[in-house]
mmCIF file of C-alpha atoms in Angstrom:
data_model
loop_
_atom_site.group_PDB
_atom_site.id
_atom_site.type_symbol
_atom_site.label_atom_id
_atom_site.label_comp_id
_atom_site.label_asym_id
_atom_site.label_seq_id
_atom_site.Cartn_x
_atom_site.Cartn_y
_atom_site.Cartn_z
ATOM 1 C CA MET A 228 119.493 105.226 146.452
ATOM 2 C CA PRO A 229 117.245 103.277 148.876
ATOM 3 C CA ARG A 230 115.359 100.331 147.442
ATOM 4 C CA ILE A 231 112.080 101.532 148.977
ATOM 5 C CA GLN A 232 111.076 105.124 148.216
ATOM 6 C CA GLY A 233 108.320 105.298 150.838
ATOM 7 C CA GLN A 234 106.416 108.098 149.109
ATOM 8 C CA PRO A 235 102.636 108.267 149.626
ATOM 9 C CA VAL A 236 100.710 106.617 146.791
ATOM 10 C CA PRO A 237 97.406 108.399 146.090
ATOM 11 C CA ALA A 238 94.203 106.502 145.473
ATOM 12 C CA LEU A 239 93.427 105.743 141.839
ATOM 13 C CA PHE A 240 89.995 106.707 140.522
ATOM 14 C CA PRO A 241 88.325 106.398 137.093
ATOM 15 C CA ASP A 242 88.711 109.346 134.749
ATOM 16 C CA SER A 243 84.934 109.800 134.788
ATOM 17 C CA GLY A 244 81.691 108.211 135.941
ATOM 18 C CA PRO A 245 80.468 106.889 139.287
ATOM 19 C CA VAL A 246 82.313 104.363 141.437
ATOM 20 C CA SER A 247 80.463 101.288 142.713
ATOM 21 C CA VAL A 248 83.415 99.331 144.125
ATOM 22 C CA MET A 249 86.579 100.406 145.962
ATOM 23 C CA LEU A 250 89.458 98.031 146.714
ATOM 24 C CA PHE A 251 91.887 98.527 149.602
ATOM 25 C CA GLY A 252 95.179 96.727 150.070
ATOM 26 C CA GLU A 253 97.236 96.992 153.242
ATOM 27 C CA ALA A 254 100.130 99.151 151.968
ATOM 28 C CA PRO A 255 102.038 99.806 148.714
ATOM 29 C CA GLY A 256 104.403 96.957 147.833
ATOM 30 C CA PRO A 257 108.173 97.505 147.341
ATOM 31 C CA ARG A 258 108.136 96.358 143.688
ATOM 32 C CA GLY A 259 104.671 97.612 142.890
ATOM 33 C CA ALA A 260 102.998 100.837 143.952
ATOM 34 C CA ASP A 261 106.127 102.119 145.707
ATOM 35 C CA GLN A 262 107.855 102.110 142.305
ATOM 36 C CA SER A 263 104.967 102.770 139.913
ATOM 37 C CA GLY A 264 103.027 105.263 142.037
ATOM 38 C CA LEU A 265 99.750 103.415 141.350
ATOM 39 C CA PRO A 266 97.960 101.042 143.763
ATOM 40 C CA PHE A 267 98.712 97.331 143.133
ATOM 41 C CA TRP A 268 100.488 98.261 139.896
ATOM 42 C CA GLY A 269 103.583 96.065 139.558
ATOM 43 C CA ASP A 270 103.836 93.876 142.661
ATOM 44 C CA GLY A 271 103.230 90.145 142.787
ATOM 45 C CA ALA A 272 99.929 90.473 144.637
ATOM 46 C CA GLY A 273 98.666 93.121 142.235
ATOM 47 C CA ILE A 274 98.818 90.987 139.112
ATOM 48 C CA THR A 275 95.917 88.868 140.379
ATOM 49 C CA VAL A 276 93.940 92.002 141.256
ATOM 50 C CA TYR A 277 94.310 93.481 137.784
ATOM 51 C CA ARG A 278 93.532 90.183 136.086
ATOM 52 C CA ALA A 279 90.215 90.130 137.929
ATOM 53 C CA LEU A 280 89.521 93.786 137.141
ATOM 54 C CA ALA A 281 90.256 93.275 133.450
ATOM 55 C CA ALA A 282 88.185 90.078 133.275
ATOM 56 C CA THR A 283 85.134 91.808 134.775
ATOM 57 C CA GLY A 284 85.393 94.923 132.603
ATOM 58 C CA ARG A 285 86.465 97.152 135.486
ATOM 59 C CA ALA A 286 89.879 98.002 134.071
ATOM 60 C CA GLU A 287 91.591 98.338 130.722
ATOM 61 C CA VAL A 288 95.138 97.012 131.109
ATOM 62 C CA PRO A 289 97.884 97.517 128.480
ATOM 63 C CA GLU A 290 98.956 94.170 127.000
ATOM 64 C CA ALA A 291 102.632 95.029 127.487
ATOM 65 C CA VAL A 292 102.406 94.762 131.266
ATOM 66 C CA TRP A 293 101.826 91.022 131.260
ATOM 67 C CA GLU A 294 105.264 90.429 129.702
ATOM 68 C CA ASP A 295 107.155 91.607 132.803
ATOM 69 C CA TRP A 296 105.107 92.622 135.805
ATOM 70 C CA ASP A 297 107.285 95.257 137.502
ATOM 71 C CA GLY A 298 106.331 98.683 138.860
ATOM 72 C CA ALA A 299 109.587 100.443 137.941
ATOM 73 C CA ARG A 300 109.267 99.231 134.333
ATOM 74 C CA PHE A 301 105.665 100.397 134.166
ATOM 75 C CA LYS A 302 106.643 103.881 135.322
ATOM 76 C CA ALA A 303 109.580 104.089 132.901
ATOM 77 C CA LEU A 304 107.336 103.109 129.981
ATOM 78 C CA ALA A 305 104.381 105.236 131.161
ATOM 79 C CA LEU A 306 102.139 102.159 131.323
ATOM 80 C CA ALA A 307 98.989 102.658 133.370
ATOM 81 C CA PRO A 308 95.555 101.048 133.719
ATOM 82 C CA ARG A 309 92.263 102.766 132.999
ATOM 83 C CA LEU A 310 89.672 102.052 135.690
ATOM 84 C CA ILE A 311 85.939 101.743 135.069
ATOM 85 C CA GLY A 312 83.497 102.143 137.961
ATOM 86 C CA THR A 313 86.200 101.107 140.413
ATOM 87 C CA ALA A 314 88.689 102.879 142.678
ATOM 88 C CA LEU A 315 91.863 101.506 144.286
ATOM 89 C CA SER A 316 93.771 102.457 147.422
ATOM 90 C CA ASN A 317 95.565 101.118 150.495
ATOM 91 C CA ALA A 318 94.843 101.115 154.219
ATOM 92 C CA TYR A 319 98.217 102.828 154.673
ATOM 93 C CA PRO A 320 99.409 105.155 151.887
ATOM 94 C CA ALA A 321 103.182 104.540 151.764
ATOM 95 C CA CYS A 322 105.379 101.439 151.692
ATOM 96 C CA PRO A 323 106.345 101.003 155.382
ATOM 97 C CA THR A 324 110.101 100.817 155.977
ATOM 98 C CA LYS A 325 112.562 101.849 158.656
ATOM 99 C CA ASP A 326 115.774 101.648 156.627
ATOM 100 C CA GLY A 327 114.696 102.114 153.003
ATOM 101 C CA GLU A 328 115.565 98.497 152.248
ATOM 102 C CA HIS A 329 113.148 96.255 154.127
ATOM 103 C CA PHE A 330 109.349 96.240 154.098
ATOM 104 C CA HIS A 331 107.330 95.809 157.273
ATOM 105 C CA ALA A 332 103.583 95.684 157.734
ATOM 106 C CA PRO A 333 101.919 98.913 158.926
ATOM 107 C CA SER A 334 101.402 98.974 162.693
ATOM 108 C CA ASN A 335 98.180 99.752 164.538
ATOM 109 C CA ARG A 336 99.650 103.146 165.327
ATOM 110 C CA ASP A 337 100.333 103.787 161.621
ATOM 111 C CA LEU A 338 96.842 102.777 160.589
ATOM 112 C CA LEU A 339 95.048 104.693 163.343
ATOM 113 C CA ASP A 340 97.020 107.898 162.883
ATOM 114 C CA PRO A 341 94.406 110.701 162.613
ATOM 115 C CA ALA A 342 95.829 111.874 159.295
ATOM 116 C CA ASN A 343 95.544 108.372 157.851
ATOM 117 C CA LEU A 344 91.969 107.954 159.089
ATOM 118 C CA ALA A 345 91.022 111.324 157.608
ATOM 119 C CA ARG A 346 92.542 110.268 154.272
ATOM 120 C CA LEU A 347 90.514 107.048 154.232
ATOM 121 C CA VAL A 348 87.291 108.908 155.011
ATOM 122 C CA SER A 349 88.052 111.441 152.259
ATOM 123 C CA GLU A 350 88.695 108.709 149.678
ATOM 124 C CA LEU A 351 85.515 106.837 150.603
ATOM 125 C CA THR A 352 83.536 110.069 150.454
ATOM 126 C CA ARG A 353 84.846 110.790 146.981
ATOM 127 C CA ALA A 354 84.086 107.248 145.805
ATOM 128 C CA SER A 355 80.528 107.442 147.167
ATOM 129 C CA ARG A 356 79.583 110.577 145.243
ATOM 130 C CA GLY A 357 77.057 109.986 142.518
ATOM 131 C CA GLY A 358 76.460 106.347 143.398
ATOM 132 C CA ALA A 359 72.881 105.052 143.423
ATOM 133 C CA SER A 360 73.546 102.633 146.296
ATOM 134 C CA ALA A 361 75.997 102.069 149.123
ATOM 135 C CA LEU A 362 79.600 101.798 147.999
ATOM 136 C CA ARG A 363 80.955 98.232 148.011
ATOM 137 C CA VAL A 364 84.382 98.115 149.670
ATOM 138 C CA ILE A 365 86.655 95.077 149.397
ATOM 139 C CA ALA A 366 89.538 94.840 151.854
ATOM 140 C CA PHE A 367 92.544 92.641 151.141
ATOM 141 C CA GLY A 368 94.036 91.281 154.352
ATOM 142 C CA LYS A 369 93.130 91.528 158.016
ATOM 143 C CA ARG A 370 94.917 94.856 158.558
ATOM 144 C CA ALA A 371 92.901 96.628 155.868
ATOM 145 C CA GLU A 372 89.660 95.074 157.108
ATOM 146 C CA TRP A 373 90.505 96.034 160.697
ATOM 147 C CA VAL A 374 91.033 99.748 160.077
ATOM 148 C CA LEU A 375 88.146 100.139 157.617
ATOM 149 C CA SER A 376 85.735 98.613 160.123
ATOM 150 C CA ARG A 377 86.775 101.270 162.675
ATOM 151 C CA LEU A 378 86.309 104.387 160.568
ATOM 152 C CA LYS A 379 84.058 107.153 161.821
ATOM 153 C CA GLY A 380 82.567 109.871 159.648
ATOM 154 C CA ALA A 381 82.662 107.947 156.369
ATOM 155 C CA PRO A 382 79.554 107.580 154.192
ATOM 156 C CA PRO A 383 77.754 104.211 154.402
ATOM 157 C CA PHE A 384 79.574 101.363 152.677
ATOM 158 C CA GLU A 385 79.370 97.586 152.454
ATOM 159 C CA LEU A 386 82.580 95.952 153.660
ATOM 160 C CA HIS A 387 83.777 92.635 152.252
ATOM 161 C CA ALA A 388 87.091 90.992 153.092
ATOM 162 C CA LEU A 389 89.395 88.642 151.235
ATOM 163 C CA PRO A 390 92.762 87.272 152.349
ATOM 164 C CA HIS A 391 95.727 89.312 151.217
ATOM 165 C CA PRO A 392 96.640 88.107 147.685
ATOM 166 C CA SER A 393 100.352 87.768 148.493
ATOM 167 C CA ALA A 394 101.753 84.250 148.719
ATOM 168 C CA GLN A 395 102.017 84.556 152.493
ATOM 169 C CA GLY A 396 98.463 85.861 152.818
ATOM 170 C CA LEU A 397 96.988 83.090 150.686
ATOM 171 C CA LEU A 398 98.874 80.341 152.503
ATOM 172 C CA GLN A 399 97.994 81.723 155.937
ATOM 173 C CA ALA A 400 94.288 81.807 155.047
ATOM 174 C CA ALA A 401 94.193 78.350 153.433
ATOM 175 C CA PRO A 402 93.051 75.267 155.376
ATOM 176 C CA GLY A 403 96.002 73.747 157.223
ATOM 177 C CA LYS A 404 98.088 76.827 156.298
ATOM 178 C CA GLY A 405 98.121 75.614 152.699
ATOM 179 C CA LYS A 406 99.836 72.281 153.364
ATOM 180 C CA GLY A 407 99.441 70.036 150.327
ATOM 181 C CA LEU A 408 97.928 72.853 148.247
ATOM 182 C CA ARG A 409 99.507 74.504 145.215
ATOM 183 C CA LEU A 410 99.996 78.266 145.378
ATOM 184 C CA GLU A 411 98.719 78.666 141.817
ATOM 185 C CA ASP A 412 95.474 76.929 142.796
ATOM 186 C CA LEU A 413 95.073 79.262 145.774
ATOM 187 C CA ARG A 414 95.643 82.274 143.514
ATOM 188 C CA ALA A 415 93.076 81.010 141.008
ATOM 189 C CA GLU A 416 90.498 80.468 143.759
ATOM 190 C CA TRP A 417 91.174 83.929 145.218
ATOM 191 C CA GLU A 418 90.803 85.565 141.801
ATOM 192 C CA ALA A 419 87.509 83.748 141.248
ATOM 193 C CA ARG A 420 86.216 85.049 144.598
ATOM 194 C CA LEU A 421 87.222 88.592 143.713
ATOM 195 C CA ARG A 422 85.565 88.312 140.299
ATOM 196 C CA ARG A 423 82.308 87.256 141.937
ATOM 197 C CA LEU A 424 82.393 90.284 144.232
ATOM 198 C CA LEU A 425 83.182 92.597 141.328
ATOM 199 C CA ASP A 426 80.421 91.126 139.155
ATOM 200 C CA GLN A 427 77.621 91.385 141.695
ATOM 201 C CA ASP A 428 75.567 94.555 141.917
ATOM 202 C CA ARG A 429 74.624 94.401 145.589
ATOM 203 C CA PRO A 430 76.174 91.401 147.393
ATOM 204 C CA GLU A 431 75.438 90.808 151.069
ATOM 205 C CA GLY A 432 78.034 92.443 153.305
ATOM 206 C CA ARG A 433 78.502 94.291 156.568
ATOM 207 C CA THR A 434 77.281 97.861 156.264
ATOM 208 C CA PHE A 435 79.074 100.681 158.057
ATOM 209 C CA ALA A 436 77.638 104.159 158.481
#
């Protein structure tokens, strides 16, 4: 059986109520969403995302997940988060792989495929329904920011960008490529930035219509 399943991972929405914030990663991770079927749920980058969501009251996370953060385990034990006022997705819906064993970042061609662009517009449209103000969208990584800033036909939304929360993404975005800095400190700073964006009602951001 291939290590990477490569099945599309649908966006995750709250069971009820309006959505004020939507988070987009770049693509499902091999140990996370590719295994669990839920965005950010089980990969190393996702643990920081869910910590911030739980701390700001935007997600209820089962205590058992913190013991061993792994998407396959979460699926086997039927562990899942409950979102509140927040939706989660990815710029590309499936874990990109050519051989079922190795992950590679989604290409421009992948991201700009008409079917993928239509999916992103549909998800943003759904998230915008019932909201009193423009949807706040937070992109993790340059690839997610790049494709979201090029969408046509989506409802108005405020776009904010953070570095990708993976170790590589944090180090690449840090001053001096992270030389002399501890990865745990970079993760803590990134989580604090995400919490501030999640806590604010209407932060300043680029608006797309």
